[in-house]
Coordinates of C-alpha atoms in Angstrom, one line a residue:
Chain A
X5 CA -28.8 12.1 -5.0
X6 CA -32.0 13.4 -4.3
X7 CA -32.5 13.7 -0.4
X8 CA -36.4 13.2 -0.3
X9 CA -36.1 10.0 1.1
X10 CA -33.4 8.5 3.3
X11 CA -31.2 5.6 1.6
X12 CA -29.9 2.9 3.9
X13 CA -26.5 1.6 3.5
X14 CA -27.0 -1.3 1.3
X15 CA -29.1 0.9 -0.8
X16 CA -26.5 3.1 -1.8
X17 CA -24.2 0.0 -2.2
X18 CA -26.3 -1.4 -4.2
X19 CA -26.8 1.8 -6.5
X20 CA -23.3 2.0 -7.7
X21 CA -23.5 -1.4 -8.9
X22 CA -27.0 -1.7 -11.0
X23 CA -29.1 1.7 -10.4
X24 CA -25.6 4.2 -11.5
X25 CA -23.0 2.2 -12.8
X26 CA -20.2 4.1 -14.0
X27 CA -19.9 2.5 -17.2
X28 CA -23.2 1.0 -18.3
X29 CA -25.6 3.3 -16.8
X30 CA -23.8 6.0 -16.4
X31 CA -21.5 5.7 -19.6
X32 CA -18.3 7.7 -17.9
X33 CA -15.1 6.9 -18.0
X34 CA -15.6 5.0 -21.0
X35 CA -11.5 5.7 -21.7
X36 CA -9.9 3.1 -19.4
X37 CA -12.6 1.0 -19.6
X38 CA -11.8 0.9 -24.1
X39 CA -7.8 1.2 -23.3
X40 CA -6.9 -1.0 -20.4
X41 CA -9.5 -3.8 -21.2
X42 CA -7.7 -6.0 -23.8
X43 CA -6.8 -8.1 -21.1
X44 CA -8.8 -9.6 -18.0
X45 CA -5.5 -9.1 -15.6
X46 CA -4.8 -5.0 -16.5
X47 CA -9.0 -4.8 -16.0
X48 CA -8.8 -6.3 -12.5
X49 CA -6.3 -4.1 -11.6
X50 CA -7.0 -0.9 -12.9
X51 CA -10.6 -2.3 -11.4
X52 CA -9.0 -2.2 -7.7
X53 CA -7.0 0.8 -8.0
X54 CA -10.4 2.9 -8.9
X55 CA -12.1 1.2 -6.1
X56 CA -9.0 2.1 -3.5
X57 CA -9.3 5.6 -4.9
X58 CA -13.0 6.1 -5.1
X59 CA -13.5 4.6 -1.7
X60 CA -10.8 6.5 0.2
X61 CA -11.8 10.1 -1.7
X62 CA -15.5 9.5 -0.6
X63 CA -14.2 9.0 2.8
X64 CA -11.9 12.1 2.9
X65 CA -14.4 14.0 0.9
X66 CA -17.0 13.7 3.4
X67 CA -15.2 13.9 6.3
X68 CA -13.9 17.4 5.2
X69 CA -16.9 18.8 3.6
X70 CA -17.5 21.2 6.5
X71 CA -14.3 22.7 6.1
X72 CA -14.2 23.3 2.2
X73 CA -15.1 26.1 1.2
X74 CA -17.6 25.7 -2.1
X75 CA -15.9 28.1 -3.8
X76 CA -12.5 26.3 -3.8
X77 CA -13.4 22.8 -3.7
X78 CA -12.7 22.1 -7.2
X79 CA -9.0 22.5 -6.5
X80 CA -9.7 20.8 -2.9
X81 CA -10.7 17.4 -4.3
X82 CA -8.5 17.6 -6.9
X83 CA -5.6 17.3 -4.8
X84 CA -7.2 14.8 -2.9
X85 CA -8.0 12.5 -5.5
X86 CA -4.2 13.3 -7.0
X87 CA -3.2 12.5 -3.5
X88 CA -4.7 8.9 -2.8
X89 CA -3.9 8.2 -7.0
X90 CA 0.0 8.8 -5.7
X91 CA -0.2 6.4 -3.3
X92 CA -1.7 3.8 -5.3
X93 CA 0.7 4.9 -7.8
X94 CA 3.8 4.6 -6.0
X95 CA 2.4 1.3 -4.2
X96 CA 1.9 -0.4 -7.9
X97 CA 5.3 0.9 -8.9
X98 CA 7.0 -0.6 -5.7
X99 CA 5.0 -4.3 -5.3
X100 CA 3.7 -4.7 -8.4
X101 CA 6.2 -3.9 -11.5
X102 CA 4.5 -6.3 -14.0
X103 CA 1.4 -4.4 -13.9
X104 CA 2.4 -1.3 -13.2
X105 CA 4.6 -1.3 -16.4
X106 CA 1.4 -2.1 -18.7
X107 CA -1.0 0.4 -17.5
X108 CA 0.9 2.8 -15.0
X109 CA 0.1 5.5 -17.5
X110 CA -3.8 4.7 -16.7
X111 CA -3.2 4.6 -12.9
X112 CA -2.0 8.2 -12.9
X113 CA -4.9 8.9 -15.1
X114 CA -7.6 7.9 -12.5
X115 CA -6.6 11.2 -11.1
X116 CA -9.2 12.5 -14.1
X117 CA -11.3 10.1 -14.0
X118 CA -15.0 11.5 -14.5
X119 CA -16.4 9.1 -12.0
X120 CA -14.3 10.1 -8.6
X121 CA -14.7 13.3 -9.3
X122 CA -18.6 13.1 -9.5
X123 CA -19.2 10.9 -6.3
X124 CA -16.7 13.6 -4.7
X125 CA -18.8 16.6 -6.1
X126 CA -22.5 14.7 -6.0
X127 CA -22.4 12.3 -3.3
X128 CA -19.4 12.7 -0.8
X129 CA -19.5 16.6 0.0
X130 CA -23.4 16.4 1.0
X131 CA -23.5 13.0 2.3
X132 CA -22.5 11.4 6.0
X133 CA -18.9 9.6 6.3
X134 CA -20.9 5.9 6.7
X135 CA -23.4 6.9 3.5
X136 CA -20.1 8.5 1.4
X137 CA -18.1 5.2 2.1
X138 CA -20.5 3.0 0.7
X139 CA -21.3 5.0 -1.8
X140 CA -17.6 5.3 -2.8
X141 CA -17.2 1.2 -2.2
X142 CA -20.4 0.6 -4.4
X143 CA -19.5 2.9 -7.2
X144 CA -15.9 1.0 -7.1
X145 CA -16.9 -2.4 -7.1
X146 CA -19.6 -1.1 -10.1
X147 CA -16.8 0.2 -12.4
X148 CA -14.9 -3.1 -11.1
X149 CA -17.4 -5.4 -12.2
X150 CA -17.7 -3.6 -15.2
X151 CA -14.0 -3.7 -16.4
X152 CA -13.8 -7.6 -15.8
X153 CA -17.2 -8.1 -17.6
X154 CA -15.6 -6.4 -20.8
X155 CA -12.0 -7.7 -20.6
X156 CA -13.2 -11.0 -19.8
X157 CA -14.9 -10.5 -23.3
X158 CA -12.3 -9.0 -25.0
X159 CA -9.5 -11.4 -24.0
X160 CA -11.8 -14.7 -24.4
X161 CA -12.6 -13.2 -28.2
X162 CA -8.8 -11.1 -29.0
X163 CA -6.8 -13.5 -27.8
X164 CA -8.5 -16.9 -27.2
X165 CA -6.8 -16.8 -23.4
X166 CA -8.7 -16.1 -20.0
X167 CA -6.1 -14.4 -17.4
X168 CA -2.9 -15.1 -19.7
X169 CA -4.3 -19.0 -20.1
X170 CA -5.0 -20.3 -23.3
X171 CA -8.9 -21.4 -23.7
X172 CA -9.9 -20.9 -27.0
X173 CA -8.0 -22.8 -30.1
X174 CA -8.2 -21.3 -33.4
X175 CA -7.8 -17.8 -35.0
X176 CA -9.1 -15.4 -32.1
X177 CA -10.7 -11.8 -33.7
X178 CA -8.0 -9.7 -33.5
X179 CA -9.9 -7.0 -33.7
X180 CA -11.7 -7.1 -30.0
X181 CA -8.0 -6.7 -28.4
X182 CA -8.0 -3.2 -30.8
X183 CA -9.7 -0.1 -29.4
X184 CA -12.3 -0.6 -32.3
X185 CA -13.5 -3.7 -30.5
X186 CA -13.5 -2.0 -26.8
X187 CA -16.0 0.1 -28.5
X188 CA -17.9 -2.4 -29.7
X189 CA -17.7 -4.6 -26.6
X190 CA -18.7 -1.6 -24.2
X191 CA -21.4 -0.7 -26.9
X192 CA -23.3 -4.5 -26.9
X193 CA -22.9 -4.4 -23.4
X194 CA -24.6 -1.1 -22.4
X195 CA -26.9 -2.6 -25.0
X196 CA -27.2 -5.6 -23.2
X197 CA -27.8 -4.3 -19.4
X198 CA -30.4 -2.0 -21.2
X199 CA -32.4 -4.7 -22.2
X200 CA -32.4 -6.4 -19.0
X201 CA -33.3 -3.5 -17.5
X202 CA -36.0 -2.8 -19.6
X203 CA -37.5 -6.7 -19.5
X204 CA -37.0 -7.1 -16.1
X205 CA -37.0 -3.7 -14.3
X206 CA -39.4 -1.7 -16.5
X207 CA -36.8 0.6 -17.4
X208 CA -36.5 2.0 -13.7
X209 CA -33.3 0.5 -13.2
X210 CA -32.3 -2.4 -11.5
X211 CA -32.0 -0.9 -7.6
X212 CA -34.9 1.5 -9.1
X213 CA -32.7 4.4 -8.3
X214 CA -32.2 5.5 -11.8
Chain B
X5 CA -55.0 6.0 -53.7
X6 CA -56.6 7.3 -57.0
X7 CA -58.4 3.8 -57.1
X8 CA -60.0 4.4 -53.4
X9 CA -61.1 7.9 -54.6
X10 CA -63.2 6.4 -57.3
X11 CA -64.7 4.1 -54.7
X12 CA -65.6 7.2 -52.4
X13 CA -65.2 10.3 -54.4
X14 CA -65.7 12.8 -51.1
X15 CA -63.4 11.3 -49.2
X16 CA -60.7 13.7 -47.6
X17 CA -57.1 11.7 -46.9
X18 CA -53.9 13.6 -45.7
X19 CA -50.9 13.8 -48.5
X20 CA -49.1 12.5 -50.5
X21 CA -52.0 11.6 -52.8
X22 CA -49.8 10.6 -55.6
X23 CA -48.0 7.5 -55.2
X24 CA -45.4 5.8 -57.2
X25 CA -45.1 2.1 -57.8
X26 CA -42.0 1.7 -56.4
X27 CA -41.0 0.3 -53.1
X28 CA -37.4 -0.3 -51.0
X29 CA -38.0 -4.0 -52.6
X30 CA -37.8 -3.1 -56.2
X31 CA -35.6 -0.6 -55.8
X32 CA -33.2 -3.4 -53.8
X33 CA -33.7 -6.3 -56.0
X34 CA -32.7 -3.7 -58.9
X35 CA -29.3 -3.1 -57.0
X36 CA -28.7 -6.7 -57.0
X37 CA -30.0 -7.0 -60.9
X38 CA -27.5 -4.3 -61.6
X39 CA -24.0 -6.3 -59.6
X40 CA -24.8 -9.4 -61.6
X41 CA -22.7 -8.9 -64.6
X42 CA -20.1 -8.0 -63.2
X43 CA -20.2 -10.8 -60.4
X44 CA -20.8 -13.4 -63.1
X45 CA -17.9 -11.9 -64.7
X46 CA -15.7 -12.5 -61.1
X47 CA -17.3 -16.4 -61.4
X48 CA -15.3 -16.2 -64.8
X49 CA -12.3 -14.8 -63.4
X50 CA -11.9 -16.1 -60.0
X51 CA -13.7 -19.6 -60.8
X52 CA -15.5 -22.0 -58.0
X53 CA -14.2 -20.6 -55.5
X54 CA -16.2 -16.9 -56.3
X55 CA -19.4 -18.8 -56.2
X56 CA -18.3 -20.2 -52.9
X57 CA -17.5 -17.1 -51.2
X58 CA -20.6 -14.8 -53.2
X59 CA -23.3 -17.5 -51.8
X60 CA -22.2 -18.0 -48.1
X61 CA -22.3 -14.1 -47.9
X62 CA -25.4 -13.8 -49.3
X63 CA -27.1 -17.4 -47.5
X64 CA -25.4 -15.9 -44.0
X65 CA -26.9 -12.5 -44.5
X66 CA -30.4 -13.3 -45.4
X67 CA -30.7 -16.1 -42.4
X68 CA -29.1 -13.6 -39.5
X69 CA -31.4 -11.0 -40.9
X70 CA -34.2 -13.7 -40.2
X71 CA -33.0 -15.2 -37.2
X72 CA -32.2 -11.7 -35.7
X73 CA -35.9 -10.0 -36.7
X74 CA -37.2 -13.6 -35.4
X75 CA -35.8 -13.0 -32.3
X76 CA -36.6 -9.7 -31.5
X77 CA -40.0 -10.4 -32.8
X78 CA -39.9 -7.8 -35.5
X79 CA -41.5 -7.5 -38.9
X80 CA -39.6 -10.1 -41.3
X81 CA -38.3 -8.0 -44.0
X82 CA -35.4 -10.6 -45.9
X83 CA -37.9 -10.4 -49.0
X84 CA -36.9 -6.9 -49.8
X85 CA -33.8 -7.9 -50.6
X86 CA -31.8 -5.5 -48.3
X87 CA -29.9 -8.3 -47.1
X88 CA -29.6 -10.1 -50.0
X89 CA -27.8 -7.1 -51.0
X90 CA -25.7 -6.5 -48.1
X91 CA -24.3 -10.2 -49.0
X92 CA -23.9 -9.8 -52.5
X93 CA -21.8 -6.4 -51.9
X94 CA -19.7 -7.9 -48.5
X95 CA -18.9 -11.0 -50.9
X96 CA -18.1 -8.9 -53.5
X97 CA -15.7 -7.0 -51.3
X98 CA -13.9 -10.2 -50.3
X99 CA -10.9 -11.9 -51.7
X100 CA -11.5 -14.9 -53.5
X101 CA -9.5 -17.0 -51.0
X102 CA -10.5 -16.3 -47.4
X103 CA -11.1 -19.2 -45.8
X104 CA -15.0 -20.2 -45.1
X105 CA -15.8 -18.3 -41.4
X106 CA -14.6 -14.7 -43.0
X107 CA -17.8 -14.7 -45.3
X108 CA -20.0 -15.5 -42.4
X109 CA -18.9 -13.6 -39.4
X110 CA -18.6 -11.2 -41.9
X111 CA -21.9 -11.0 -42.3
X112 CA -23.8 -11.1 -39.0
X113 CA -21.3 -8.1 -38.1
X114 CA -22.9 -6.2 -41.3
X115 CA -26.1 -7.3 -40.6
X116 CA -26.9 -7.7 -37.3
X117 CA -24.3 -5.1 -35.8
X118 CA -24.4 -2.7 -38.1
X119 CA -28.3 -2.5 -39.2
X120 CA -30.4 -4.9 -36.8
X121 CA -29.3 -3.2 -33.4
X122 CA -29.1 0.3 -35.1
X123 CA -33.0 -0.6 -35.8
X124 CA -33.2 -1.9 -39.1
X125 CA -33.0 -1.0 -42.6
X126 CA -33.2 2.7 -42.8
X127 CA -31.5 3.8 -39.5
X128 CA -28.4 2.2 -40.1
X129 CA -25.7 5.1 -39.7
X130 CA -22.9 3.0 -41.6
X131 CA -23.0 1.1 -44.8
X132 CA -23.5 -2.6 -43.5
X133 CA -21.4 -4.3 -46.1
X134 CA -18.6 -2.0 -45.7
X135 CA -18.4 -2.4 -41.8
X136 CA -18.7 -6.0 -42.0
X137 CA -15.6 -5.8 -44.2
X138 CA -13.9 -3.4 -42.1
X139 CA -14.5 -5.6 -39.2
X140 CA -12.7 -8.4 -41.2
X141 CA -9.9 -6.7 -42.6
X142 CA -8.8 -5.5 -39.0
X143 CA -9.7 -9.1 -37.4
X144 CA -8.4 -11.0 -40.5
X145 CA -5.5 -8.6 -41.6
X146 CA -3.6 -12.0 -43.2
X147 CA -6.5 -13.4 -44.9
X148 CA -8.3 -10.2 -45.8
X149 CA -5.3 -9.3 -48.2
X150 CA -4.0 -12.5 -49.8
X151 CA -5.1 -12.0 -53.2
X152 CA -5.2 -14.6 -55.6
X153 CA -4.6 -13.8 -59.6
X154 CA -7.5 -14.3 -61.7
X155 CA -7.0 -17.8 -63.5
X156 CA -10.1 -17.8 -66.1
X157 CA -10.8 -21.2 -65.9
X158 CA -13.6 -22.3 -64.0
X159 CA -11.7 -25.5 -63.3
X160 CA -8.5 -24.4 -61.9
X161 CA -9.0 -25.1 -58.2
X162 CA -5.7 -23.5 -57.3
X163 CA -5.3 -19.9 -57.6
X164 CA -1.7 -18.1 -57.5
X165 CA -1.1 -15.7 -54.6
X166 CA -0.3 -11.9 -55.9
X167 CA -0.6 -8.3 -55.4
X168 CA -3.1 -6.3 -56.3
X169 CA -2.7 -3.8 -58.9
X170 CA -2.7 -0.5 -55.9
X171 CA -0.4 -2.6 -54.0
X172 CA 1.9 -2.9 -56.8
X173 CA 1.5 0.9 -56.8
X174 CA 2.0 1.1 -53.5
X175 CA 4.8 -1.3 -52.7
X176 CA 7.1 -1.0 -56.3
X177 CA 5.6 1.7 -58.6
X178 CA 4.5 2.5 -61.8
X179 CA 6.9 1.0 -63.8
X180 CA 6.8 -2.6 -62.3
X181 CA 3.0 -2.8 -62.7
X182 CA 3.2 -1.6 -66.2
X183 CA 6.2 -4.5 -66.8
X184 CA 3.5 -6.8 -64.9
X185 CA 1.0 -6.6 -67.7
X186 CA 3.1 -6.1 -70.5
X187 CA 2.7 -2.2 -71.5
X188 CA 0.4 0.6 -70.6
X189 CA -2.4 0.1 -73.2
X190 CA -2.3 -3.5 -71.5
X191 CA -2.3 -2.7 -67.9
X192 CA -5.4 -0.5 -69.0
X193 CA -7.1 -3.0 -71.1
X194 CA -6.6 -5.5 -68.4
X195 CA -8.0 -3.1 -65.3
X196 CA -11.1 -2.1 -67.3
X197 CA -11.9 -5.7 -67.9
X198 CA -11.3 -7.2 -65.0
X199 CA -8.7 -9.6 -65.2
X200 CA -6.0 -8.5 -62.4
X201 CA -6.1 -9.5 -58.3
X202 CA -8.2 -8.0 -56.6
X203 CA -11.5 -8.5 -54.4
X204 CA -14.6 -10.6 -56.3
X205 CA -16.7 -8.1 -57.3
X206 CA -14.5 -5.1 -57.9
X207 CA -12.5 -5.9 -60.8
X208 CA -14.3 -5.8 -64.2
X209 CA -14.9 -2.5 -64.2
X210 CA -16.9 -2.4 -67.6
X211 CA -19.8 -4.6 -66.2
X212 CA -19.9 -2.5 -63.2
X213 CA -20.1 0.4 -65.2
X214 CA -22.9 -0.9 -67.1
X215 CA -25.3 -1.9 -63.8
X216 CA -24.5 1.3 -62.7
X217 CA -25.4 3.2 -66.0
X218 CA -28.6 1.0 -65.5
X219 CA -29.7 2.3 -61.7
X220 CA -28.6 5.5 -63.6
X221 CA -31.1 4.9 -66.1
X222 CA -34.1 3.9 -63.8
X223 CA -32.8 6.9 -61.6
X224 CA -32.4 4.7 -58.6
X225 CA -28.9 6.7 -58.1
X226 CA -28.0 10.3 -59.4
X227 CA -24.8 11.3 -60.4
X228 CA -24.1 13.7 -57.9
X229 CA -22.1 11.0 -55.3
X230 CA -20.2 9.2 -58.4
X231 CA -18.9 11.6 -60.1
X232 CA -18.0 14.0 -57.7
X233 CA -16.1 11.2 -56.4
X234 CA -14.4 9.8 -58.9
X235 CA -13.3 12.8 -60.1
X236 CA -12.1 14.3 -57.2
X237 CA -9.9 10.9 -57.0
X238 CA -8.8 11.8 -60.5
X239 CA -7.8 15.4 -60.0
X240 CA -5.8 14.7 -56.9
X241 CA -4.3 11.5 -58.8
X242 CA -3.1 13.7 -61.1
X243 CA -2.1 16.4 -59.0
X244 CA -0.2 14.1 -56.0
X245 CA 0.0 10.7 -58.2
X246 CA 3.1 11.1 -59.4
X247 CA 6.9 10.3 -58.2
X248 CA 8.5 13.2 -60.1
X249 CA 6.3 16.0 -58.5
X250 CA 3.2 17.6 -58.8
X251 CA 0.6 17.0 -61.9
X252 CA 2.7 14.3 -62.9
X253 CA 0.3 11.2 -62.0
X254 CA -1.5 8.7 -63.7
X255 CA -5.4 9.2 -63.0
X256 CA -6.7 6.5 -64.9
X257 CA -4.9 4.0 -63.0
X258 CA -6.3 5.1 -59.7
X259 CA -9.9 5.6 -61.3
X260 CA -9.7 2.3 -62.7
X261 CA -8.1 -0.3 -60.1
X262 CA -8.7 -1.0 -56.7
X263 CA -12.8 -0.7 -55.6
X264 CA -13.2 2.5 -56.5
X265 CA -16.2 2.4 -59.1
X266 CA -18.0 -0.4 -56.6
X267 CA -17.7 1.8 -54.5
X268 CA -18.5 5.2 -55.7
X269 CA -21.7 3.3 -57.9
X270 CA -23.0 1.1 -55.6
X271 CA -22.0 1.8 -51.9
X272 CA -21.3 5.4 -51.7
X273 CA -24.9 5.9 -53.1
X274 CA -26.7 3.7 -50.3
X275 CA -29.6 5.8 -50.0
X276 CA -29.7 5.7 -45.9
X277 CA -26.2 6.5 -45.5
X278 CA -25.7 9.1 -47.6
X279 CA -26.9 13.0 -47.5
X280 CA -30.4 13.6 -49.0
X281 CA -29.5 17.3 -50.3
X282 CA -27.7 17.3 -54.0
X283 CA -25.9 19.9 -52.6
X284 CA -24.7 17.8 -49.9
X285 CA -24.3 14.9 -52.0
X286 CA -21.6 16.3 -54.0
X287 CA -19.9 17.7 -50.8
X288 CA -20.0 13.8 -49.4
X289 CA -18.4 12.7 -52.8
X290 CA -15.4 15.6 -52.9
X291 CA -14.8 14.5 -49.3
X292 CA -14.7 10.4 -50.0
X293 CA -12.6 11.0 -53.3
X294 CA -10.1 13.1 -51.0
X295 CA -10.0 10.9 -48.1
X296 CA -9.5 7.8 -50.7
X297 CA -6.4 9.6 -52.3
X298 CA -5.2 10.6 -49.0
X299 CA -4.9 6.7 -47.9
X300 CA -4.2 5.7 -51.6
X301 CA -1.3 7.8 -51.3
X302 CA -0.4 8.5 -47.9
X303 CA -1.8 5.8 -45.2
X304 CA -0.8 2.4 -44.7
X305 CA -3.4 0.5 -47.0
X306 CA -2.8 0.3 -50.4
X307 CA -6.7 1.1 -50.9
X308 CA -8.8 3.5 -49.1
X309 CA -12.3 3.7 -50.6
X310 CA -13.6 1.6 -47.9
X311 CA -12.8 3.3 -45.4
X312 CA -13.1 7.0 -46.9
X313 CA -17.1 6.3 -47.6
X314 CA -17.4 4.9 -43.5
X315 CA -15.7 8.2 -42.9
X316 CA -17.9 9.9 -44.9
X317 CA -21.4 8.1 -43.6
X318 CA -20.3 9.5 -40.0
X319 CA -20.1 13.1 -41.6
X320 CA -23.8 12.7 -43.9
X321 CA -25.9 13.8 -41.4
X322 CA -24.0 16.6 -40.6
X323 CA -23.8 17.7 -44.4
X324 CA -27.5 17.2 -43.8
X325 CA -27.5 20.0 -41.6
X326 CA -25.7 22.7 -42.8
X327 CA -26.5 22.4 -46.6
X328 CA -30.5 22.6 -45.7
X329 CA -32.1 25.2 -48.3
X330 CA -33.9 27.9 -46.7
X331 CA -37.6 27.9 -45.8
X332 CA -39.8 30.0 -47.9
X333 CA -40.2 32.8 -46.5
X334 CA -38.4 32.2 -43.1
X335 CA -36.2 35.3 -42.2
X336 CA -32.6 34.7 -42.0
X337 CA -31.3 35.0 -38.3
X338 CA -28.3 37.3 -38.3
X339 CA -24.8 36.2 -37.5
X340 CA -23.3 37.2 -34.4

C-alpha cells in the first residue's frame, strides 16, 4: 500500500474487491479456491470463514502493531491467525457438523492461507485499526465473491444443481466438479475480469488501485 | 524475393533472402492428405456412423475457430487448415459410438480453450486435439470408452459393444486376446490392419503408416519424435510386458494396438508443441514412450499415449532449454 496519498475507507473496501482481489487479481490462494469449489454451499462457507478470519486478524494485527517487534512478527501473526482459525474451527465443528465434515480440513488450512498473511504483513501492521478493518472486510468479501463466482460455475456445469437443487437436466461435465475443471474455471475467469478490466478500465484496474 | 531483386537490383532488405514455397497451409492440408487413408479405412470399418462422428468434429472445429477469431476480431485463419486438422485428429481419437454433443464440445474445448485463448495457432502449449479429448474422456468417462467392434459393412447401423484390444490386455491377458482373434499371427494380422475396437482413426495401422511415411517423405516430420518413441514403448514392452518376469513381453502388441502410431506420427510431431532441437526431440520421444508404458502397464487406463504426449508438451519447452547448442564462440560459464 503505497502511503503517498491517503485512502478513505470505502476506498480500501472497495480495493479488495476489484483493484486486489485475492483470487483474480491477485491470483493467491488459488488452493481452496480449486479444492473446496465443486459446490456452491462448501464455497460460501469456506467464503465466510476467510472473511471472519481475515477481518478479525486485520483488526488484531493493527491494533498490536506497536507492540510487535519486526523481528518476531512472523511467529506473532502466525499465532494470531492460528488463533482466530481455532475459533472458527471449533465454532464450525460445534454448530455446523454438515459442513464442517466436507471441508474442516480446509478451515484449518486458512491458517496458511497466502492472503491473511499478506494483509497482516502489507496492510494491517502499518495501517490504522478503522483503515486495517476494512481492508481486512474488503479483502474478505473479495475472496468471498470470488469462491461463489467459481462454485456457482462449477456446480451449475459438474453437477447440473445450484446449492444442492437440481437446475440443469441432462448429462452435467463431470469434469468441472474434478480439480482439472477448478483449474479451468479459475483460469477463464481471471481471463474474464482481465478483459473487463482492460475494455472498461484501461488496464488500471477497476478501483484504479492496481 | 529474388523476383523483387530483379525489379530493383540495389535494393538492400534484412534476411532471410531465400524463401521456400511452403506455408503453415500446405504443410496442414498435407497432414490432413496424409490421415485420409487410414480414416477412409475407419469409414470401412466402423461404417456411417465414422462419417458421422469424423464430420461434426471437423464442421465444429472449423466454425468455433471462425466464430471465435470473428469475435475477437482477429485475422480469419480456418483456410489453413489448422482446424480442419484439429477436427480430423479429435474425431479420429473418438469412439465410433459417442453420442452427437461429445464431437462438438469436444471441439470448442480443443479449439477455442486450448489454441484461441492461448493466442492462436502457434502459441498453443498443448496439442489441441489431444486436450479436447482429454477433456471428454474425464467429462464423458462412460461414453469416451464404450467401444464398438468394427462390423465392415457400411450398412450395419448397429455396432456390438467390446473391448479394446489394450483393454483385453489390461483386464484378462495375453492369452484371451490371442483366443479373441483366433491365434497370434491373427491377432497380428488383424491389429496391423485395422479391424479390432478401438477409436476411428487409430486402428489400421498400415494406412497410418503410409501417410506418415509420406510427411516423412516431403520432410514435414523427422524421425527423431517417432521412432524414439515407439521404440522406447517397445524396449520397455519387452522388458516390463510380460506376466512371467522381466524380457518376457510381447512388443509388437503394444507397438501395434491402442493409438500409439497416431500418436507418435501425427500428434507427437505437432510442430508447436514439440521441442525444436533434434537433440531434444528424441529426449521428448524417450520420455512419451516411457510415460505411455508406465500407464499402459501400471495406471488405471488401459492406454496412455494421450496422455503421455500432454505430459510431454508441458516438459518441450523446458527440453528447449537445456538441450540449446552452444553459441559460437561464447565462453562457457563455469559451474559452481
Amino acid at each position: 500500500m503505497s502511503l503517498i496519498r491517503e485512502k478513505g475507507n470505502w476506498e480500501i473496501f472497495k480495493n479488495g474487491i476489484f483493484g486486489e482481489n485475492t483470487i483474480f487479481r491477485m491470483a493467491i490462494s488459488l488452493c481452496p479456491s480449486i479444492a473446496v469449489t465443486n459446490s456452491l454451499k462448501n464455497g460460501i462457507t469456506l467464503g465466510l470463514a476467510v472473511v471472519f478470519v481475515q477481518v478479525m486478524v486485520n483488526v488484531t494485527v493493527s491494533a498490536l502493531r506497536k507492540f510487535i517487534h519486526p523481528k518476531i512478527r512472523i511467529p506473532i501473526f502466525m499465532f494470531i491467525i492460528a488463533g482466530y482459525v481455532s475459533i472458527i474451527d471449533m465454532v464450525m465443528a460445534a454448530y455446523a457438523r454438515e459442513a464442517y465434515r466436507e471441508i474442516g480440513l480446509y478451515i484449518q488450512i486458512i491458517v496458511a492461507f497466502a492472503s491473511i498473511f499478506a494483509r497482516a504483513e502489507v496492510f494491517a501492521s502499518k495501517n490504522r485499526l478503522d483503515k486495517s478493518f476494512f481492508d481486512g472486510l474488503g479483502m474478505g468479501i473479495g475472496f468471498l465473491l470470488a469462491m461463489i463466482i467459481i462454485s456457482f460455475f462449477r456446480e451449475l456445469l459438474g453437477k447440473g444443481t445450484l446449492y444442492g437443487l437440481k437446475i440443469v437436466a441432462g448429462k452435467p461435465l463431470l469434469i468441472m466438479i474434478l480439480p482439472a475443471g477448478g483449474f479451468l474455471a479459475v483460469g477463464l475467469l481471471m481471463g474474464f475480469f482481465n478483459w473487463i478490466d482492460i475494455r472498461f478500465y484501461g488496464g488500471k484496474g477497476a478501483s484504479g488501485a492496481a | 524475393m529474388a523476383v523483387e531483386q530483379k525489379r530493383h537490383p540495389l535494393i538492400v532488405s534484412v534476411s532471410p533472402h531465400v524463401r521456400d514455397r511452403e506455408t503453415v497451409g500446405r504443410i496442414m492440408w498435407s497432414v490432413n492428405l496424409s490421415l485420409m487413408p487410414a480414416l477412409i479405412a475407419s469409414f470401412y470399418y466402423f461404417g456411417p456412423r465414422a462419417v458421422f462422428v469424423t464430420a461434426l468434429c471437423i464442421i465444429s472445429s472449423v466454425l468455433s475457430e471462425y466464430l471465435f477469431q470473428k469475435a475477437l476480431k482477429r485475422q480469419i485463419t480456418i483456410s489453413d487448415g489448422s482446424a480442419f486438422l484439429t477436427g480430423l485428429l479429435l474425431g479420429m481419437n473418438l469412439p465410433p459410438s459417442v453420442p452427437f454433443y461429445i464431437p462438438i464440445v469436444g471441439s470448442v474445448v480443443a479449439v477455442v480453450i486450448t489454441k484461441q485463448l492461448f493466442g492462436g495457432l502457434g502459441y498453443n502449449i498443448f496439442n489441441p486435439a489431444l486436450i479436447g479429448r482429454a477433456f471428454l474422456l474425464i467429462t464423458w468417462p462412460r461414453a469416451m470408452t464404450t467401444w464398438s467392434a468394427p462390423t465392415a459393412q457400411f450398412t450395419a447401423l448397429d455396432a456390438k459393444t467390446t473391448a479394446t484390444p489394450l483393454g483385453i490386455l489390461k483386464e484378462e491377458g495375453i492369452n484371451k486376446l490371442i483366443e479373441e482373434f483366433g491365434s497370434k499371427g491373427d491377432l497380428y494380422i488383424n491389429l496391423l490392419f485395422g479391424n479390432r475396437a478401438g477409436s476411428l482413426g487409430e486402428t489400421s495401422v498400415i494406412l497410418l503408416l503410409i501417410g506418415a511415411a509420406y510427411l516423412l517423405y516431403k520432410r514435414y516430420i523427422t524421425w527423431h519424435i517417432p521412432i524414439s518413441f515407439l521404440s522406447t514403448v517397445a524396449i520397455l514392452a519387452w522388458v516390463f510386458g510380460g506376466k512371467e518376469g522381466l524380457f518376457t513381453g510381447d512388443p509388437l502388441i503394444h507397438l501395434l494396438s491402442g493409438g500409439l502410431i497416431l500418436g507418435a506420427f501425427f500428434m507427437a510431431t505437432d510442430y508447436v508443441t514439440c521441442p525444436t532441437i533434434r537433440k531434444g526431440q528424441i529426449i521428448f520421444g524417450i520420455g512419451c514412450g516411457a510415460i505411455t508404458m508406465l500407464i499402459r502397464l501400471k495406471g488405471g487406463f488401459p492406454e496412455g499415449v494421450m496422455f503421455a504426449i500432454l505430459l510431454m508438451n508441458c516438459f518441450a519447452p523446458l527440453i528447449d532449454r537445456n538441450v540449446k547448442p552452444e553459441l559460437f564462440g561464447a565462453v562457457k560459464e563455469k559451474k559452481r
